[in-house]
PDB file of C-alpha atoms in Angstrom:
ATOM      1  CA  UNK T   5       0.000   0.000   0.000  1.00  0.00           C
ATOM      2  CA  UNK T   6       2.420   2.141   0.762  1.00  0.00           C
ATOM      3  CA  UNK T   7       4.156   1.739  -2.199  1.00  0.00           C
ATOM      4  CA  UNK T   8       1.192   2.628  -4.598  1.00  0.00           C
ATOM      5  CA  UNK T   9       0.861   6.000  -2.352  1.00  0.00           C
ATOM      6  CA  UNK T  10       4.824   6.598  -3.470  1.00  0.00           C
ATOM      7  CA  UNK T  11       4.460   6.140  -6.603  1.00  0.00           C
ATOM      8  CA  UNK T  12       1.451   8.205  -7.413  1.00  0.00           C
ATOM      9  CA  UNK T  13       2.704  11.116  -5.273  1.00  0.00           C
ATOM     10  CA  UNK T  14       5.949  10.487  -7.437  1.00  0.00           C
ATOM     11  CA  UNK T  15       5.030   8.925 -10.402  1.00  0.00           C
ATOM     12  CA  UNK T  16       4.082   8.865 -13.534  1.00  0.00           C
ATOM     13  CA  UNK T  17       2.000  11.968 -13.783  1.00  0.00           C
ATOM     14  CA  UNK T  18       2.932  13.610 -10.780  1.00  0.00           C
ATOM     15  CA  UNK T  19       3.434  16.504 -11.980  1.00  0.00           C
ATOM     16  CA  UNK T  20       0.263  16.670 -13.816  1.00  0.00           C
ATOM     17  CA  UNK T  21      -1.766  15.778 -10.663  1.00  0.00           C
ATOM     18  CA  UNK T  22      -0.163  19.079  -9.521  1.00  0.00           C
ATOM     19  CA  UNK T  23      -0.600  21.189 -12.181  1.00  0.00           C
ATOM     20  CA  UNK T  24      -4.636  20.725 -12.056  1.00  0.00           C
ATOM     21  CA  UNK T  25      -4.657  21.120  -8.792  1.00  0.00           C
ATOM     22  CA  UNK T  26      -2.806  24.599  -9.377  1.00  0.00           C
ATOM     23  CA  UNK T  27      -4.649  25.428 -11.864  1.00  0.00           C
ATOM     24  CA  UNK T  28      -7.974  24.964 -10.231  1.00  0.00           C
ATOM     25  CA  UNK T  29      -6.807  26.336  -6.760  1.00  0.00           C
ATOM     26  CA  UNK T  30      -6.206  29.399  -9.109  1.00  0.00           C
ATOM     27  CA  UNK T  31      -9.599  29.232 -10.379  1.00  0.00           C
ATOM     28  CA  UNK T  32     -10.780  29.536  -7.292  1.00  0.00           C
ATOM     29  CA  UNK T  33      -8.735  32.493  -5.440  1.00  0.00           C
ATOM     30  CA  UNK T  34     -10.571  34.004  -8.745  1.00  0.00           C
ATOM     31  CA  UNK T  35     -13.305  33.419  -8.209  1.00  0.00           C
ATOM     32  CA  UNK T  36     -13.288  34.373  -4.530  1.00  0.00           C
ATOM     33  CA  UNK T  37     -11.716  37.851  -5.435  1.00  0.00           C
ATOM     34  CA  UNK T  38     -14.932  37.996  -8.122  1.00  0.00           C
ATOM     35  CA  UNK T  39     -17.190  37.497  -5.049  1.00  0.00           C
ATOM     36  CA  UNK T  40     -15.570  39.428  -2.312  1.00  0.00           C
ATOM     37  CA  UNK T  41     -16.118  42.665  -4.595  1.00  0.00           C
ATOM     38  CA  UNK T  42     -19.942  41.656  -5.508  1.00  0.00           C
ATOM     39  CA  UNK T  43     -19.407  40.815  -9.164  1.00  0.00           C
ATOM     40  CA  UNK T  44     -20.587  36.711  -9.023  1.00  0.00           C
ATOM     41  CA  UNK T  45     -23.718  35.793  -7.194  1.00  0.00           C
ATOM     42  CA  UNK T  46     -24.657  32.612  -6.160  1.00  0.00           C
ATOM     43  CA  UNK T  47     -26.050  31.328  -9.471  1.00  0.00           C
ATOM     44  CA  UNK T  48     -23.311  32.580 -11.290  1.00  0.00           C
ATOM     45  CA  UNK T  49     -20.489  30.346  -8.839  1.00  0.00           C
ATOM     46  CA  UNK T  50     -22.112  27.407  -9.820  1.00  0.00           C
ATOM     47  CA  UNK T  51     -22.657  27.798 -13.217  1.00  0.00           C
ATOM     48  CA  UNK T  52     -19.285  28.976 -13.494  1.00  0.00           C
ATOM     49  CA  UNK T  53     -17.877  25.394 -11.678  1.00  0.00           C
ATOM     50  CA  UNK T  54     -20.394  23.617 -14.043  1.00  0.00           C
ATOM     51  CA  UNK T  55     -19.166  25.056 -17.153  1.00  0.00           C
ATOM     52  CA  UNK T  56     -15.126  24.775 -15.988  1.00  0.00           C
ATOM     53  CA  UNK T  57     -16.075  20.933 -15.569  1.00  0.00           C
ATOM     54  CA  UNK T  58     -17.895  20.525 -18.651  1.00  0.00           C
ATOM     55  CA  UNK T  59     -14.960  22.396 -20.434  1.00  0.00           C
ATOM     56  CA  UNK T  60     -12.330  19.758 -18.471  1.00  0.00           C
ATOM     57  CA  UNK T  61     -14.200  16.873 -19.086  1.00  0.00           C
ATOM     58  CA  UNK T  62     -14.465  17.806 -23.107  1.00  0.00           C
ATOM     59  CA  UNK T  63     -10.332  18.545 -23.119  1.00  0.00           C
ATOM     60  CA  UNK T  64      -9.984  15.234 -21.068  1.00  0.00           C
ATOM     61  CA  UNK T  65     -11.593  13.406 -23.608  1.00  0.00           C
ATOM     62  CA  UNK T  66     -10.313  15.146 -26.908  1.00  0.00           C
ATOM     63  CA  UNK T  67      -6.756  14.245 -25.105  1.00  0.00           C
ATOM     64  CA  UNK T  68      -7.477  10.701 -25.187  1.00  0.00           C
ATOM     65  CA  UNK T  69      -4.367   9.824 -26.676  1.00  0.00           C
ATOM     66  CA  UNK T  70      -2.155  10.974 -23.520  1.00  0.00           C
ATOM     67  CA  UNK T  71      -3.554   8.607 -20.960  1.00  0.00           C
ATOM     68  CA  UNK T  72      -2.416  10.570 -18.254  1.00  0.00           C
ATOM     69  CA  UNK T  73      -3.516  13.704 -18.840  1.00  0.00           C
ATOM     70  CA  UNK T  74      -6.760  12.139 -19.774  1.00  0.00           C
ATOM     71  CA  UNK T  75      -7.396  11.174 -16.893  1.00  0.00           C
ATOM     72  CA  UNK T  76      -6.006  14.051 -14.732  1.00  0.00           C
ATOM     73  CA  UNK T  77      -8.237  16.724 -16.806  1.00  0.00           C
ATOM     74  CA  UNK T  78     -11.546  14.001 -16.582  1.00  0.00           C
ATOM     75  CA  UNK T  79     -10.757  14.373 -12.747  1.00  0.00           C
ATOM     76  CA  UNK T  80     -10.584  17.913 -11.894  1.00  0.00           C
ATOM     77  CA  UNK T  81     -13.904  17.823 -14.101  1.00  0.00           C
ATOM     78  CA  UNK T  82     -15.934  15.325 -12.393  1.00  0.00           C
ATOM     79  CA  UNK T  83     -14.627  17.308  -9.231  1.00  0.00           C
ATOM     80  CA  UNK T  84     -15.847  20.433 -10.817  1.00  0.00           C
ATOM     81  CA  UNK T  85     -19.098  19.280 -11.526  1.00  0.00           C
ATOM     82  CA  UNK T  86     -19.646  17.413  -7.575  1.00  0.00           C
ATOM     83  CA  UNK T  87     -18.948  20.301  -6.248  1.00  0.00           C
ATOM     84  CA  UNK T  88     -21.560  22.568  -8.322  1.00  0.00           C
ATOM     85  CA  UNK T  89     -24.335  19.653  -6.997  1.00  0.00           C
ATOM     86  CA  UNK T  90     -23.445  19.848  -3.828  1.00  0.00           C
ATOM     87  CA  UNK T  91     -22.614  23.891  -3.573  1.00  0.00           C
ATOM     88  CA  UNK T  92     -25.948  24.474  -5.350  1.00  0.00           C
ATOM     89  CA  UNK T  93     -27.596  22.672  -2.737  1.00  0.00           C
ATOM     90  CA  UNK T  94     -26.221  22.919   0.731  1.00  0.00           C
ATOM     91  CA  UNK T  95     -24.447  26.216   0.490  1.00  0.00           C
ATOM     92  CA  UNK T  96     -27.401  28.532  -1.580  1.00  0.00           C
ATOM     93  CA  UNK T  97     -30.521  26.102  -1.587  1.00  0.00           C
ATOM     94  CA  UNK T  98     -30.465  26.554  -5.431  1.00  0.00           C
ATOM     95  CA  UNK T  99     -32.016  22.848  -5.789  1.00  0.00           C
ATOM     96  CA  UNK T 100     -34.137  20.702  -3.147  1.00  0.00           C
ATOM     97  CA  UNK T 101     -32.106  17.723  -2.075  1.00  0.00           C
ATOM     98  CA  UNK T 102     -33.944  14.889  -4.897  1.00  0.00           C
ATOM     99  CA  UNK T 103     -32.269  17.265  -7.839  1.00  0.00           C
ATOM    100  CA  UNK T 104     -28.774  17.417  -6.189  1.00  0.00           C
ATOM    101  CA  UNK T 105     -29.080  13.433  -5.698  1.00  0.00           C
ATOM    102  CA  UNK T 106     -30.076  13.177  -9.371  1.00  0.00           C
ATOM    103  CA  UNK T 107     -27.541  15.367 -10.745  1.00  0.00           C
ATOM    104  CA  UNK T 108     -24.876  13.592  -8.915  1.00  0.00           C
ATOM    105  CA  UNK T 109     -25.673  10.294 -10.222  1.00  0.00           C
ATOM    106  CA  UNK T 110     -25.569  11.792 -13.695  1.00  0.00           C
ATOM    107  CA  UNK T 111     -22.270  12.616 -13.325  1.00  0.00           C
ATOM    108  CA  UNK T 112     -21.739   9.363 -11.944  1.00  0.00           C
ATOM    109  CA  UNK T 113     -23.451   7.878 -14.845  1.00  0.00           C
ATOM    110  CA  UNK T 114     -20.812  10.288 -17.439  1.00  0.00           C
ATOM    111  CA  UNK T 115     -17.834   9.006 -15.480  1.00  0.00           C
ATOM    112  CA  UNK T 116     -18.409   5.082 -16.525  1.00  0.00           C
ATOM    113  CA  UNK T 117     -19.320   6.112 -19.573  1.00  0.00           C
TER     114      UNK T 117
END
């Protein structure tokens, strides 16, 4: 076990693990300074994570030929798209609980797919 943990922390692919984490984590600080000075309301936040996850998922798959970085961009935008669900409904009450479960599982349904 501790051996797999080495060797994706040091891996293959490391350093694109890192990079989307950067890059989103950038996204984000964004995004916060968009909110802290009133421009992006609550509908707009998660649209905005829903369309950054739809746009990572596309890239992820058009990149098909790079497993790796596949994968890594497919990631962040499942992520992406979980955390619209479940921002949309526990942190602004966009959507009644039954939605958010719904939504989830079709983006549980686009991942095996």
């Amino acid at each position: 076990m501790g051996q797999a943990v080495l060797e994706f922390l040091t891996g293959e692919g490391a350093l694109a693990r890192v990079g989307i984490a950067l890059l989103l984590g950038g996204l984000l600080f964004l995004v916060k300074y968009g909110i802290d000075h009133g421009w992006i309301n609550e509908v707009v936040r998660v649209a905005l994570a829903a369309v950054a996850g739809g746009i990572l998922l596309t890239l992820g798959h058009r990149m098909s030929r790079s497993r790796i970085l596949s994968q890594v961009l497919i990631g962040g935008g499942v992520g992406a798209l979980y955390m619209a669900v479940f921002s949309a409904h526990v942190f602004y009450g966009l959507i009644p609980l039954g939605v958010a479960i719904g939504l989830a599982s079709i983006v549980s349904l686009v991942c095996l797919g």
